[in-house]
Short mmCIF file of C-alpha atoms in Angstrom, two decimals:
data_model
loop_
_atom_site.label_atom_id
_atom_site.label_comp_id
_atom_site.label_asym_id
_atom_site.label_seq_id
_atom_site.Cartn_x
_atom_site.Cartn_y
_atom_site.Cartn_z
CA UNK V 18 93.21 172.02 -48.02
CA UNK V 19 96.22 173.89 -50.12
CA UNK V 20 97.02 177.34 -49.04
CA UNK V 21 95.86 178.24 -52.24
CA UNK V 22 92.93 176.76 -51.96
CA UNK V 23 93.06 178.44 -48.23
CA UNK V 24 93.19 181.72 -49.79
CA UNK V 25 90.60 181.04 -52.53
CA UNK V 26 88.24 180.68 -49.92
CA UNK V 27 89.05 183.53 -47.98
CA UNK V 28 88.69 185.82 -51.08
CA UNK V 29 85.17 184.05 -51.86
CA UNK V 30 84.18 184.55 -48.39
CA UNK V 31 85.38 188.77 -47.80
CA UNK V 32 84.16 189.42 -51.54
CA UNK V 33 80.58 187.73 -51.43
CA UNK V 34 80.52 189.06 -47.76
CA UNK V 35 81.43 192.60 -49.36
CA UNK V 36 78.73 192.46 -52.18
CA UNK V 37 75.94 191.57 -49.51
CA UNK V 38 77.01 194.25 -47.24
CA UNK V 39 77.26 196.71 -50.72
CA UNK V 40 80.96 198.30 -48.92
CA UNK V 41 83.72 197.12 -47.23
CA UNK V 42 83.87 199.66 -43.79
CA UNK V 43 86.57 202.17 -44.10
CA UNK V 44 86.81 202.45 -47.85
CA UNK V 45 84.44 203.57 -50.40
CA UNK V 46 84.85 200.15 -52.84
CA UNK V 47 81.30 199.87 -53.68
CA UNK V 48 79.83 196.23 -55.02
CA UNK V 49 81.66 196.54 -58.41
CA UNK V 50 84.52 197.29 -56.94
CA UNK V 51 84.38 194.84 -54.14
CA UNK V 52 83.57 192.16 -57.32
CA UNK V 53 86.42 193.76 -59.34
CA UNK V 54 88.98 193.31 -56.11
CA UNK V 55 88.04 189.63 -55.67
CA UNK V 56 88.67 188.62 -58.87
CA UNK V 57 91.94 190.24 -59.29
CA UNK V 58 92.96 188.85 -56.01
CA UNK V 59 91.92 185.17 -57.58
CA UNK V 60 94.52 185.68 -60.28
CA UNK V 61 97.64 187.08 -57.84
CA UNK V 62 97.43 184.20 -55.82
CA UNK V 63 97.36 182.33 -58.69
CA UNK V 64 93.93 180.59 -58.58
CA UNK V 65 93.22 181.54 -62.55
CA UNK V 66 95.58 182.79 -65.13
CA UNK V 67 94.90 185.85 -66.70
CA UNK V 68 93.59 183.38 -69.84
CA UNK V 69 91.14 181.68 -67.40
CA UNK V 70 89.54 184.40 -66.27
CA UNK V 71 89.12 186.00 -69.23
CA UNK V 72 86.92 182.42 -69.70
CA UNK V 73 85.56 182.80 -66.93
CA UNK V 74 83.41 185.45 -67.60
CA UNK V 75 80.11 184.90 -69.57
CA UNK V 76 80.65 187.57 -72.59
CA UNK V 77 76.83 186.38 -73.34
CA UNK V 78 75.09 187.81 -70.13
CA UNK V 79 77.40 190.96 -70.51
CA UNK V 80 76.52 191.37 -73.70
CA UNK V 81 72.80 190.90 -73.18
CA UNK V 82 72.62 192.75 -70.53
CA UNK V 83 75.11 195.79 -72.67
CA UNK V 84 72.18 195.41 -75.13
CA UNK V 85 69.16 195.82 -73.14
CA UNK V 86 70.41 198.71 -71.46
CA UNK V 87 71.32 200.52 -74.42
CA UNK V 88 67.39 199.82 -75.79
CA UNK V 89 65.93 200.39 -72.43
CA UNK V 90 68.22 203.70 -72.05
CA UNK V 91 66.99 204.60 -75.69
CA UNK V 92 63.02 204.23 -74.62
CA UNK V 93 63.54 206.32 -71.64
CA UNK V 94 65.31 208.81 -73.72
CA UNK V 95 62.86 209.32 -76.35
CA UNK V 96 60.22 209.71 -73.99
CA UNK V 97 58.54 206.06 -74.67
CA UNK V 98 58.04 205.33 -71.24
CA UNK V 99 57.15 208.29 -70.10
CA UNK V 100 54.10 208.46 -72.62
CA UNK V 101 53.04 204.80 -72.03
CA UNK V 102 52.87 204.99 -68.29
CA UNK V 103 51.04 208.89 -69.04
CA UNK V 104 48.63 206.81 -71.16
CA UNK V 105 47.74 204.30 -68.56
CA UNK V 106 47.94 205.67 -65.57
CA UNK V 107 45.09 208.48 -66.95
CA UNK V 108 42.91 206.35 -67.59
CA UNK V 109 42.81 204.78 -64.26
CA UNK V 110 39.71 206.48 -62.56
CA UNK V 111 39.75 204.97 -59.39
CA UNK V 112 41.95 203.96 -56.52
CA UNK V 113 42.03 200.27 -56.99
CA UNK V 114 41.99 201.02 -60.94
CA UNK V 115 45.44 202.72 -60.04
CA UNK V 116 46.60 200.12 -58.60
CA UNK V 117 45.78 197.76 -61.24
CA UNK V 118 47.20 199.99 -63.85
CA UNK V 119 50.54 200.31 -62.18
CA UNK V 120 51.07 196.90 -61.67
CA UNK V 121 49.89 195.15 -64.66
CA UNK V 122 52.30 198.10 -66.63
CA UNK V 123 55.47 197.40 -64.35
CA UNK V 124 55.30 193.87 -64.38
CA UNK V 125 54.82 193.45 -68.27
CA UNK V 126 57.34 195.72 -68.97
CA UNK V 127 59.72 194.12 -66.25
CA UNK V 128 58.88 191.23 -68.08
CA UNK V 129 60.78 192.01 -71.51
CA UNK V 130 63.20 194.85 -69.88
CA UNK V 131 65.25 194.72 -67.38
CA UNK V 132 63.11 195.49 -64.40
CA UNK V 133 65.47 197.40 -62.62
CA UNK V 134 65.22 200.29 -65.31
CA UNK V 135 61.77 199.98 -65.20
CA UNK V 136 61.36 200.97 -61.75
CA UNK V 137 63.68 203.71 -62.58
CA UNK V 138 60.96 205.22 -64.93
CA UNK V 139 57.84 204.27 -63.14
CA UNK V 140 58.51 205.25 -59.26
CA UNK V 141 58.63 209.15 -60.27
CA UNK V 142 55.92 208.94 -62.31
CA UNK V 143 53.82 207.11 -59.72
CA UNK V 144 55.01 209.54 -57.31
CA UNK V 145 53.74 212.23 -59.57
CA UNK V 146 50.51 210.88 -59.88
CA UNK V 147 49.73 210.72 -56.31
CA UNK V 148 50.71 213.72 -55.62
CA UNK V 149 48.54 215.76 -58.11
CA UNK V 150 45.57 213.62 -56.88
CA UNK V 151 46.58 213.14 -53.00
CA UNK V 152 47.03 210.08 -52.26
CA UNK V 153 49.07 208.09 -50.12
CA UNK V 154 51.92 207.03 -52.17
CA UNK V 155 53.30 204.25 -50.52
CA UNK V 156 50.83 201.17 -51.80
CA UNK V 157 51.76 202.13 -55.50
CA UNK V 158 55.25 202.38 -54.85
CA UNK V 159 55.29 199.03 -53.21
CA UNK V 160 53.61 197.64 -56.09
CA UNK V 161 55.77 199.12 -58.25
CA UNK V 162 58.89 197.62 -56.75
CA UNK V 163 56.82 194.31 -56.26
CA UNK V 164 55.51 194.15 -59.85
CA UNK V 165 58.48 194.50 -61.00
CA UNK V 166 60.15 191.89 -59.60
CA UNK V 167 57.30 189.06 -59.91
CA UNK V 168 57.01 190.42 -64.03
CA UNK V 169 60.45 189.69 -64.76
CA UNK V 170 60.52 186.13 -63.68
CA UNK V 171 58.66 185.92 -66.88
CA UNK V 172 61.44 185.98 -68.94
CA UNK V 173 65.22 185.17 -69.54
CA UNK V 174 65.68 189.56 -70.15
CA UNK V 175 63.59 190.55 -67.12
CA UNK V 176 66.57 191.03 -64.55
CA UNK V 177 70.03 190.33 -64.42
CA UNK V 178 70.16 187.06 -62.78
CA UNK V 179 67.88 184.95 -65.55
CA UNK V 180 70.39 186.63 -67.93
CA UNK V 181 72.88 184.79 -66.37
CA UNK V 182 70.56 181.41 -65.63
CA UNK V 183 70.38 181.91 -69.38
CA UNK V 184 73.58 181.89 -70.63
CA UNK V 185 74.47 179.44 -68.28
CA UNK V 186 71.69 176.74 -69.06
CA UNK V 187 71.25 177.26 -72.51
CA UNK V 188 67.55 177.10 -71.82
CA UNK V 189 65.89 178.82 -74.86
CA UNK V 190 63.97 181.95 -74.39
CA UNK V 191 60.23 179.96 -75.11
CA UNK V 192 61.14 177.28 -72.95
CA UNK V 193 62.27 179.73 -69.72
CA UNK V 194 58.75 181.79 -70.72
CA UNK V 195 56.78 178.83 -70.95
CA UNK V 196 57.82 177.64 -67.59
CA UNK V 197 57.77 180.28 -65.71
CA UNK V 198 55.39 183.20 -67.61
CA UNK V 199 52.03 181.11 -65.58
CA UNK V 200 54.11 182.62 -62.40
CA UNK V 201 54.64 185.91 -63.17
CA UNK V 202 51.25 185.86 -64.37
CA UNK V 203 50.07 184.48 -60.54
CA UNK V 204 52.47 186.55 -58.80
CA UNK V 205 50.97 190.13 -60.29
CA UNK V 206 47.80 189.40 -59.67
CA UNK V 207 48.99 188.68 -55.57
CA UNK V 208 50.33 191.86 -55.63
CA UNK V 209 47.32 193.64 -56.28
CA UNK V 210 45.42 191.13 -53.96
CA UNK V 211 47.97 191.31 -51.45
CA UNK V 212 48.56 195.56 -51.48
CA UNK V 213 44.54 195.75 -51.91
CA UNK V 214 44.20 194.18 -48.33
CA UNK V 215 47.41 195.28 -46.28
CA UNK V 216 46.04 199.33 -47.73
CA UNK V 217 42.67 198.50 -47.31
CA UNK V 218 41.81 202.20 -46.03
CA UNK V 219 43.63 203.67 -49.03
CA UNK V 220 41.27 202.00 -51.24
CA UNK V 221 37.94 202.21 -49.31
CA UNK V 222 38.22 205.65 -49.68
CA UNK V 223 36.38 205.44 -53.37
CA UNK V 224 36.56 208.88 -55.13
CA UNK V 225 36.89 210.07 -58.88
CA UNK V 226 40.02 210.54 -59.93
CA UNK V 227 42.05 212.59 -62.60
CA UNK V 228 45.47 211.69 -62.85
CA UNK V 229 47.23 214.25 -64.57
CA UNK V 230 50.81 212.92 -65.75
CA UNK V 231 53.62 215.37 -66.97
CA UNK V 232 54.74 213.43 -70.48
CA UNK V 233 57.18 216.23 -70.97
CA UNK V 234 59.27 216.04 -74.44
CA UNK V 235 58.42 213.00 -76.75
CA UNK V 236 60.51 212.41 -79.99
CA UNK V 237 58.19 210.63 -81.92
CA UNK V 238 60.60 209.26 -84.89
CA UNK V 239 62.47 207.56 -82.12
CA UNK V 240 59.69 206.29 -80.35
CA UNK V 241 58.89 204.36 -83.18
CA UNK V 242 62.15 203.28 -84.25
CA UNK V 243 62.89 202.04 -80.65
CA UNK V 244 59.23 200.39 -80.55
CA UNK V 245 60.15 198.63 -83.95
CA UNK V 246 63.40 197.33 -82.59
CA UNK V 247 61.47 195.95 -79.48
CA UNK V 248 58.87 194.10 -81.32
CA UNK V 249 62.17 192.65 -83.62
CA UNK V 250 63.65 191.76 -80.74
CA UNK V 251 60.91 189.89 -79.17
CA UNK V 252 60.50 187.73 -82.78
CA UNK V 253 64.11 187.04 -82.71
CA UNK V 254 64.20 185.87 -78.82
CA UNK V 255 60.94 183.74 -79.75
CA UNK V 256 62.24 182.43 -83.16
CA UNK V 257 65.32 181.16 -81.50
CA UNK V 258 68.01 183.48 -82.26
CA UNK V 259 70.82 183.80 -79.38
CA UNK V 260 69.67 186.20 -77.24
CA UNK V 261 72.40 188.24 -76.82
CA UNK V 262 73.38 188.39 -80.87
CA UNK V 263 70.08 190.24 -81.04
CA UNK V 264 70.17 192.22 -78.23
CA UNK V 265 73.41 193.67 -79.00
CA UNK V 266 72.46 194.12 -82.27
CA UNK V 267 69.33 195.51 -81.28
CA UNK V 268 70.93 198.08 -79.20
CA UNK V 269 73.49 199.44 -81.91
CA UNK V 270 70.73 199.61 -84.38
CA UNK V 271 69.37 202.06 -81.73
CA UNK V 272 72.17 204.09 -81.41
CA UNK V 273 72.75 205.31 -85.44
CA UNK V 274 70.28 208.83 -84.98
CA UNK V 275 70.20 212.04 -85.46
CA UNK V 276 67.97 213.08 -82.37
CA UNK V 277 69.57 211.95 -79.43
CA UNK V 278 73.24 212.26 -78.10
CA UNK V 279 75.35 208.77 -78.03
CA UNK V 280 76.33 210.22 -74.68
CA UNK V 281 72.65 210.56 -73.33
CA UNK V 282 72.29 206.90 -73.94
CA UNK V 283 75.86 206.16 -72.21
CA UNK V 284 74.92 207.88 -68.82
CA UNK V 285 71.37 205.19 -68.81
CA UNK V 286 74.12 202.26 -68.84
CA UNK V 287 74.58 201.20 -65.62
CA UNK V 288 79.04 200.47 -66.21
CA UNK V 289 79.17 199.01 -62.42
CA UNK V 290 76.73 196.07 -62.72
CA UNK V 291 78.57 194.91 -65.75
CA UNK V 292 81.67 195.64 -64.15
CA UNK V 293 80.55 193.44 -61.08
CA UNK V 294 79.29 190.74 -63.09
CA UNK V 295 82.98 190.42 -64.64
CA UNK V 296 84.19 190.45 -60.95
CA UNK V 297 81.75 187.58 -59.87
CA UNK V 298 82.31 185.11 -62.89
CA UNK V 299 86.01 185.13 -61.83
CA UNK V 300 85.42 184.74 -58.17
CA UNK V 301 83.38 182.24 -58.74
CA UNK V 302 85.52 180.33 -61.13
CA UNK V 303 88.87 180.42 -59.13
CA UNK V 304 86.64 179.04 -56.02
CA UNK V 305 85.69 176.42 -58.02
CA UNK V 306 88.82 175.64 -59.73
CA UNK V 307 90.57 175.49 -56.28
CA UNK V 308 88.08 174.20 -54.01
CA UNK V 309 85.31 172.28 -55.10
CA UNK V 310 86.21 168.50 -55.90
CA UNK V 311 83.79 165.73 -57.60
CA UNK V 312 82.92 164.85 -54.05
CA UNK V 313 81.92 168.56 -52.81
CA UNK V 314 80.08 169.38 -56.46
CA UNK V 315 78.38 165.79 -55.70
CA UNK V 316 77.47 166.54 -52.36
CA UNK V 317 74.47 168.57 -54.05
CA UNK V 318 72.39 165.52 -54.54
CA UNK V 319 72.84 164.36 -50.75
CA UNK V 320 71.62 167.96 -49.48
CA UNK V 321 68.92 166.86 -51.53
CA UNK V 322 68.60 169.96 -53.58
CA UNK V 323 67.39 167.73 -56.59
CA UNK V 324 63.83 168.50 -54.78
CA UNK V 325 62.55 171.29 -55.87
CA UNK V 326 60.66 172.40 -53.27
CA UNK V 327 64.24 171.98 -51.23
CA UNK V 328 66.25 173.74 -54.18
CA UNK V 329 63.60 176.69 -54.18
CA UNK V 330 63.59 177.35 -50.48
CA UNK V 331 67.63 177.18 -49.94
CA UNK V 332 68.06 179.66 -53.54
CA UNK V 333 65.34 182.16 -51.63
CA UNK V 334 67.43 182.11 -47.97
CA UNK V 335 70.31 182.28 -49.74
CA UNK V 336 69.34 184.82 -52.18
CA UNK V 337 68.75 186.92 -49.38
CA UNK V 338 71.58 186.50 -47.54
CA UNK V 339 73.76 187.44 -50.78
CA UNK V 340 71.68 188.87 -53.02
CA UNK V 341 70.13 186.97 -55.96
CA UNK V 342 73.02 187.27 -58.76
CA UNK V 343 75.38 186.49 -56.22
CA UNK V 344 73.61 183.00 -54.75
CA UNK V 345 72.83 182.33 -58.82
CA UNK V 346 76.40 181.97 -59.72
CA UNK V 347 77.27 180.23 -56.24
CA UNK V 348 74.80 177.32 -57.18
CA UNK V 349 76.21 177.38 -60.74
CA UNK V 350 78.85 174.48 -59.47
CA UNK V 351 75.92 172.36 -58.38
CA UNK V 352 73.17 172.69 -60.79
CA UNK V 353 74.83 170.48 -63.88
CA UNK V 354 75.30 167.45 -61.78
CA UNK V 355 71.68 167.55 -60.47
CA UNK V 356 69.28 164.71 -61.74
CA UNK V 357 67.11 167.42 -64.14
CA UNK V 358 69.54 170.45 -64.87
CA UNK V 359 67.46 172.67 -66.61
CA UNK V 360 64.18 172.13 -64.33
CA UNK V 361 66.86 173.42 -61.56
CA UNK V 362 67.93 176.22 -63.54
CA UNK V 363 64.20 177.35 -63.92
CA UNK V 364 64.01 176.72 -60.08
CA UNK V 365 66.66 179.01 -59.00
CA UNK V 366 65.28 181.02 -61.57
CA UNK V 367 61.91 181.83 -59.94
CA UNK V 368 63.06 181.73 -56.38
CA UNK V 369 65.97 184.30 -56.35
CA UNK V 370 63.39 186.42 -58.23
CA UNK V 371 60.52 185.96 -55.92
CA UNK V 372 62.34 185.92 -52.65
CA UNK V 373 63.54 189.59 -53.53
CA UNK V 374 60.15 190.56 -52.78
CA UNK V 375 60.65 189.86 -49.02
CA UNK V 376 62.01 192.75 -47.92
CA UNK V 377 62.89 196.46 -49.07
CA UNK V 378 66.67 195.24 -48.92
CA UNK V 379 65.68 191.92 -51.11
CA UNK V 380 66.69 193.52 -54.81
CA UNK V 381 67.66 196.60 -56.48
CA UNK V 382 64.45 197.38 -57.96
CA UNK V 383 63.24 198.05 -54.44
CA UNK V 384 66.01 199.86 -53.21
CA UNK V 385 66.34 201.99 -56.43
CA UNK V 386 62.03 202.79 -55.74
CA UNK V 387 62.71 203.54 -52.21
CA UNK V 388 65.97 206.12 -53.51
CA UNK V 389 63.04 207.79 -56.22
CA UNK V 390 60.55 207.82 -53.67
CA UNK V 391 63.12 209.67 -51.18
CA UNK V 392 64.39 212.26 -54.23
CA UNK V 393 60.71 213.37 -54.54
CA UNK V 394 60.04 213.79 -50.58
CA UNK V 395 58.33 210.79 -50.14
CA UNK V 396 59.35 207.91 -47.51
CA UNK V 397 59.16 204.21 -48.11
CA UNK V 398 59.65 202.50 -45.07
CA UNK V 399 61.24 198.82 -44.11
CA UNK V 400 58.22 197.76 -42.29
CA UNK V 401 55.68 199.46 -44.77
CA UNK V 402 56.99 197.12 -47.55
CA UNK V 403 57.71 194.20 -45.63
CA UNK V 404 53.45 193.89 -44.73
CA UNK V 405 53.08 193.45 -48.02
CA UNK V 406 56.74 191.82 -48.54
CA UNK V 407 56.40 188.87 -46.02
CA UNK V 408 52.84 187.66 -47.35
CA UNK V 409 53.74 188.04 -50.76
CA UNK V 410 57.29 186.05 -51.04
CA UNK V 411 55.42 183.21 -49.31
CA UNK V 412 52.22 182.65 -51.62
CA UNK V 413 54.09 183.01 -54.70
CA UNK V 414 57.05 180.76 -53.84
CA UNK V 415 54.41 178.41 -52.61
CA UNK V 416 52.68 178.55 -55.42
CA UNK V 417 56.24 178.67 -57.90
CA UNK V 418 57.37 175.87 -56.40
CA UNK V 419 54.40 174.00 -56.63
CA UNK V 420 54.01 174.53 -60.15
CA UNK V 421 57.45 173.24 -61.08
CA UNK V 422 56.72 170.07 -59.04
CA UNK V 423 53.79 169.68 -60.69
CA UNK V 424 55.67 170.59 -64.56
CA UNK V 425 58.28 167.57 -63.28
#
């Protein structure tokens, strides 16, 4: 090995080491700016010119991802959300028709939005609810978080990692929901199996209930507006066109009104994911540039991740090791020379998705319920969500991974 390439993989190691850890001890570099450091490091020592990494980063998931979160900023804004999940959640007049509601509504919504944002709407109001009517919070939080995650393997926009699987692929956005929709579908209905039996006693107690939900200010013009521009979008992704051309133009479209402040839309965007993605792409690259020869990138078919029930359980392990954006772009290398690319793709897909269900720690749509849940008083524990965690990561990656043998 070079001494460049000797460095290369240092900086791959302390920088994907950094981003699973979320800080770097003694400093307060956070995971964008752990991502941000590791790429500039890749171009002083000369693994990338400043031209290659400006390659090296996939404009197409940034974009997609910059125009999602501007539409998904403008819903919460305009009080969309807040009505919808009013709507449902008031309607549900029992315990287990709570649960139901919350689920089904976070995991469809995950499925078109980015779930992350979802989670940031629905864990107060769930918090809300079960307050007003006294009941134990913590099933419909986990849910929440759950349904979330399971929902948004649905679709190439339902979290930031099939954004990138989708740029990366060039897997249309009927295909990826046509593979993988039947187990987002499977996985919400374990959730409200799985949370219905680990909180039995929270659901045996069977009483009337009245949710109450606060909807507070609506602006109905751009309700509709932004609930036009959704159903555009989801034509456009269906009819073919690029995802992020739409999305992007989606957002802007969102952003010429009178009603609502540009700048209440900017503080929804969350700048240090997209800064982090920008980080990663480069890491990645000057790794791969450096380090990985024809022999290492072949080396994928002897580990023998061309199975997919192999591929599926090393993307979960490792997606929980490094989080699941981070283990989707360190497979990105491998995936291309792999007997049936795209049926890999959809693989690593599902799994990093799924396997964030297995603990609170597993993705940021748990960690960001557990933060709401903690703002309003209320506790979500490790071992709380990892009864319903453990069983649930295990029957739907079981059941994933079996249907993509089976679609082989």
């Amino acid at each position: 090995m070079t001494l460049m390439g000797a460095a290369a993989l240092l900086i791959l190691i302390l920088t994907y080491a950094g981003v699973a850890i979320g800080t770097i001890p003694g400093l307060r570099l956070d995971r964008a700016g752990i991502a941000l450091l590791g790429g500039a490091a890749m171009i002083a020592i000369g693994a990338l010119s400043l031209e290659d990494a400006y390659r090296a980063i996939s404009f197409d998931t940034v974009t997609l991802l910059l125009g999602m979160m501007i539409v998904v900023a403008h819903l919460k804004v305009s009080g969309a959300f807040r009505a919808l999940g009013a709507f449902a959640i008031e309607h549900a007049h029992a315990p287990f028709m709570l649960l139901i509601m919350v689920t089904v509504l976070t995991g469809v919504l995950s499925a078109f939005l980015v779930n992350d944002a979802i989670c940031l709407v629905m864990a107060p109001i769930v918090v809300h609810v079960t307050r007003v009517i006294n009941r134990n919070p913590v099933p419909y939080l986990i849910a929440t978080a759950t349904a979330s995650n399971c929902g948004s393997v649905a679709t190439i926009t339902g979290n930031p990692q099939n954004m990138v699987i989708g740029a990366l692929s060039g897997i249309s956005y009927p295909a990826f929901s046509a593979a993988l929709a039947p187990v987002a579908l499977f996985g919400l209905v374990a959730v409200i199996v799985i949370v219905r039996i680990v909180y039995r006693a929270e659901f045996a107690r069977q009483t009337e209930l009245s949710p109450e939900v606060y909807r507070g200010r609506m602006l109905p013009g751009q309700v509709l507006k932004a609930v036009v521009v959704c159903i555009g979008l989801a034509i456009a992704f269906f009819a073919g066109v690029p995802v992020a051309k739409a999305a992007l133009i989606g957002g802007a479209i969102l952003l010429v009104t009178r009603a609502i402040k540009p700048s209440r839309i900017y503080r929804e965007i969350d700048g240090p994911l997209l800064f982090m993605f920008a980080g990663l792409f480069i890491v990645v690259a000057g790794a791969e540039k450096t380090l990985l020869t024809p022999d290492i990138v072949a080396s994928a078919k002897d580990l023998g991740l061309g199975d997919v029930w192999r591929l599926s359980g090393f993307t979960a392990v490792l997606s929980n090791i490094m989080s699941n954006v981070p283990a989707v772009l360190a497979l990105r290398p491998f995936i291309p020379g792999l007997e049936n690319p795209e049926r890999a793709w959809l693989v690593v897909a599902m799994s990093s998705t799924l396997a964030g269900n297995f603990t609170l720690l597993g993705s940021v749509a748990n960690l960001i319920v557990a933060e709401q849940a903690r703002a309003a008083g209320k506790t979500l524990s490790f071992m709380a969500f990892f009864k319903v965690g453990l069983p649930l990561t295990l029957v739907t990656l079981l059941a994933g991974t079996a249907w993509m043998a089976a679609m082989s």
